[in-house]
Tab-separated table of C-alpha atoms in Angstrom:
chain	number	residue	atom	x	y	z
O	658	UNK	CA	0.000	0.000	0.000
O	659	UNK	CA	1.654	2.839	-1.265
O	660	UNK	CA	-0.889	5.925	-0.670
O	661	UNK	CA	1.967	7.995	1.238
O	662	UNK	CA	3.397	9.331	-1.685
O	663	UNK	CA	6.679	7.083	-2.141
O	664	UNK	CA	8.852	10.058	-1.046
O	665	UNK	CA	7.959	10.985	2.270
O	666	UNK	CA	7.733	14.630	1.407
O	667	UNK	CA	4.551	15.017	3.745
O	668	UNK	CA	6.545	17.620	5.874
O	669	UNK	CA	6.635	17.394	9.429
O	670	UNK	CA	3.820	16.839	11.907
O	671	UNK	CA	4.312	19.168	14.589
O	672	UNK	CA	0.630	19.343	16.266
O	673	UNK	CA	0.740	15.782	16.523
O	674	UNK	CA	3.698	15.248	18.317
O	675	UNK	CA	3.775	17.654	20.849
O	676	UNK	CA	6.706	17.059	23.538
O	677	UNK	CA	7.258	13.436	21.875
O	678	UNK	CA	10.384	12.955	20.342
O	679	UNK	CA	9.268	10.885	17.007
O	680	UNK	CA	6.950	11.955	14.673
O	681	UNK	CA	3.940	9.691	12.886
O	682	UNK	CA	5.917	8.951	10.227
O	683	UNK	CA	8.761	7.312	12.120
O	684	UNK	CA	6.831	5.740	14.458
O	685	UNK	CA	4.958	4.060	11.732
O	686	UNK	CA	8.196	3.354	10.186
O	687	UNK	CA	9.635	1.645	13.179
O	688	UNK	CA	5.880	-0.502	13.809
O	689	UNK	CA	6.416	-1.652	10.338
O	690	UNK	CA	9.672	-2.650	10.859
O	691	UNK	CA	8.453	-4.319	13.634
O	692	UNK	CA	5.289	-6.257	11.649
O	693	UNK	CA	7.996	-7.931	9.310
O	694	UNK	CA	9.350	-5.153	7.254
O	695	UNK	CA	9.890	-5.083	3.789
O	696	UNK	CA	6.388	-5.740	2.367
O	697	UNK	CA	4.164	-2.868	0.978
O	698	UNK	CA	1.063	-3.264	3.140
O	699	UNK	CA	2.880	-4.067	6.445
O	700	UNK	CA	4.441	-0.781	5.620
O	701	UNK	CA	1.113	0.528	5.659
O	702	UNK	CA	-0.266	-0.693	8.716
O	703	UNK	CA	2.592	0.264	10.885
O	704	UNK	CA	2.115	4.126	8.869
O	705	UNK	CA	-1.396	4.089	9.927
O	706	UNK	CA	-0.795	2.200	13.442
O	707	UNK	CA	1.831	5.043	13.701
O	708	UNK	CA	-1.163	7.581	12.778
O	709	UNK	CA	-3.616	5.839	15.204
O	710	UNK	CA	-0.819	6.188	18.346
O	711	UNK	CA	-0.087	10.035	17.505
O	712	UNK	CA	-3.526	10.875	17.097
O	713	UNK	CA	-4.216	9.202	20.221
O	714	UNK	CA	-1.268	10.730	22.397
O	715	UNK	CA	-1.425	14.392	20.798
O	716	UNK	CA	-5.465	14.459	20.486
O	717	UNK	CA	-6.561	12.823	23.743
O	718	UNK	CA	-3.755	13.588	26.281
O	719	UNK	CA	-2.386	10.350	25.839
O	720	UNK	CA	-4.688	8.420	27.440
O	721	UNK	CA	-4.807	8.307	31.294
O	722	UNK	CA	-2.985	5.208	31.509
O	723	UNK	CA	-0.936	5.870	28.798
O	724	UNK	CA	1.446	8.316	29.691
O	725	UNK	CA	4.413	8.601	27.075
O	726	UNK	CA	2.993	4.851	25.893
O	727	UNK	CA	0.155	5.859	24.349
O	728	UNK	CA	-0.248	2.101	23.398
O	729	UNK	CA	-1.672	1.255	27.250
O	730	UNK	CA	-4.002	4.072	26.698
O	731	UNK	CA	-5.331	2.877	23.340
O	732	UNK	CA	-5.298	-0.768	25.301
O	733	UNK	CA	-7.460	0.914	27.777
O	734	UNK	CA	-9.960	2.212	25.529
O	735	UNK	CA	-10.035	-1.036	23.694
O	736	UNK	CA	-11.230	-2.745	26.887
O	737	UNK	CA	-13.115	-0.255	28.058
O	738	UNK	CA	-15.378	-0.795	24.898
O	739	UNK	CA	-15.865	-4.524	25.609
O	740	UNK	CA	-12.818	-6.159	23.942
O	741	UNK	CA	-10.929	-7.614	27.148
O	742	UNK	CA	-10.379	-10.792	26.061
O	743	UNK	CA	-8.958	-9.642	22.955
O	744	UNK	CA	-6.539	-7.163	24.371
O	745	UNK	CA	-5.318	-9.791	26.992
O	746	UNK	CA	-5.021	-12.703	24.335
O	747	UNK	CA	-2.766	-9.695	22.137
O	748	UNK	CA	-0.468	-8.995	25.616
O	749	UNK	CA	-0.768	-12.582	26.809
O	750	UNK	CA	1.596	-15.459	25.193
O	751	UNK	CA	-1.076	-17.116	24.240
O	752	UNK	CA	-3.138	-16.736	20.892
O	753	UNK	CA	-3.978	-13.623	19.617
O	754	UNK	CA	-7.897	-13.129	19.379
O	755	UNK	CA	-8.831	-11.584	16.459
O	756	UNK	CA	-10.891	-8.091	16.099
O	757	UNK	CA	-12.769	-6.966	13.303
O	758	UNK	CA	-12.680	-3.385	11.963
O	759	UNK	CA	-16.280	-3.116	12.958
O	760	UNK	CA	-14.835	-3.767	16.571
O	761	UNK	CA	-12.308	-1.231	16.268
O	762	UNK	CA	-14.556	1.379	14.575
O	763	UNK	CA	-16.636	1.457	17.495
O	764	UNK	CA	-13.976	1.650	19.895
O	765	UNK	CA	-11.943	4.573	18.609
O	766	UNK	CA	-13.371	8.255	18.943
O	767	UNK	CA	-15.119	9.341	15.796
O	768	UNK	CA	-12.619	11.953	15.132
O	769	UNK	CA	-8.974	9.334	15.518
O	770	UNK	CA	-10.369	7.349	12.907
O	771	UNK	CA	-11.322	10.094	10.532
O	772	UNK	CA	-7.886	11.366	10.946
O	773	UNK	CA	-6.302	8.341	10.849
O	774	UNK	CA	-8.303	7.443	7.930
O	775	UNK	CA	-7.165	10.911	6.002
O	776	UNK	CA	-3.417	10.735	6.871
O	777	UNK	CA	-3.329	7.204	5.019
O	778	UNK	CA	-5.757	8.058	2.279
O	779	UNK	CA	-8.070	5.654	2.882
O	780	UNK	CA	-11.917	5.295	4.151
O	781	UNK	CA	-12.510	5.172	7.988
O	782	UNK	CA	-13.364	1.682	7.341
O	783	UNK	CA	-10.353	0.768	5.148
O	784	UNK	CA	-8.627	2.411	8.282
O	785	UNK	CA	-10.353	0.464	10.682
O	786	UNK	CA	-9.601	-3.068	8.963
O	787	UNK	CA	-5.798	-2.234	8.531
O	788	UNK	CA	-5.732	-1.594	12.312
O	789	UNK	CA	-8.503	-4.575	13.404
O	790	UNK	CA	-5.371	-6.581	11.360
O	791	UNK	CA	-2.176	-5.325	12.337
O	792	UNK	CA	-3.170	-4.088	15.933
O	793	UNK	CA	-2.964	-7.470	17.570
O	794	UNK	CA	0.412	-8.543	15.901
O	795	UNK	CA	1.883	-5.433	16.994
O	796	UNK	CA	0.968	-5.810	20.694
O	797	UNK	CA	1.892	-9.034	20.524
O	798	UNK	CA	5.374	-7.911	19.310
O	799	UNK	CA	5.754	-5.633	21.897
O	800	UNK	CA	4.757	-7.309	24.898
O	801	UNK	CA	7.124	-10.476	24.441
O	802	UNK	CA	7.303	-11.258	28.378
O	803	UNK	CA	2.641	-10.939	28.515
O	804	UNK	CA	3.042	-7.924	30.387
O	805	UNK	CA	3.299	-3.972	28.898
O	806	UNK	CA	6.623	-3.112	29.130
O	807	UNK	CA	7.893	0.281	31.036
O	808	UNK	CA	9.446	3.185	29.411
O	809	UNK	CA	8.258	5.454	26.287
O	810	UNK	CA	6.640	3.212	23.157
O	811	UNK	CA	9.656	3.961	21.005
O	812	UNK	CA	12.069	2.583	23.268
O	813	UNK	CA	10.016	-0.531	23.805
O	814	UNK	CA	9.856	-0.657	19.610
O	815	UNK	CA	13.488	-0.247	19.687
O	816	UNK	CA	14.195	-3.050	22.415
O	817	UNK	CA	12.168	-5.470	20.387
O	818	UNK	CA	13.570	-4.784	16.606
O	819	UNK	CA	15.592	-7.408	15.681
């Protein structure tokens, strides 16, 4: 999935990042590194994972328990909207439970997914499926040991890049 214009030339994203160190872009980068890499539409669900976390952590404080890992905030909401056993299966070393976009669309504020949905160029519900998909890999990724790490979400993406 190649709707970010191949050469990155978005400019930077300064009212999204706030007093974080990374912007959406290289987040996204590093999520798709850490979904497998090289292929075109793992690309694009780390870019719009990346969009979903910096939407989250500039647009809604962070999320109270998410501090500077907006991830446990979005975890939070998640669960708050009824999909506990899905969130713990994706944090848990067991199997991942899957979530459908549906599921995520009604989870997420109106307004994340509309923006997460216009950085990637894609409907709100193409948005929602590419996150319903990646999302559970990606926690899964990052929570190796079944528990949320400590310490900002890039280091933990850094820690667990192999």
């Amino acid at each position: 999935m190649a709707e970010r214009a191949g050469s990155g030339d978005i400019g930077p994203v300064p009212n999204r990042t706030k007093g974080r160190t990374m912007a959406g872009n290289d987040l996204g980068s590093l999520l798709g590194s850490l979904l497998g890499g090289s292929g075109g539409q793992t690309g694009g669900a780390g870019g719009i994972l990346g969009s979903l976390i910096g939407a989250l952590a500039g647009g809604r404080g962070g999320g109270s328990a998410g501090g500077s890992n907006p991830l446990g905030g979005l975890l939070e909401m998640l669960t708050r909207s009824g999909l506990t056993d899905q969130t713990q299966s994706w944090v848990g070393t067991g199997e991942n439970q899957p979530v459908s976009g549906a599921q995520i669309a009604e989870a997420l504020p109106d307004g994340t997914l509309q923006k997460v949905a216009q950085d990637a160029g894609v409907t709100p519900q193409e948005a929602a499926d590419q996150i319903a998909q990646s999302l559970p890999q990606a926690v899964d990724r990052l929570t190796p040991t079944g528990s949320m790490p400590s310490g900002s979400l890039e280091d933990i993406i850094r820690e667990q890049r192999l």
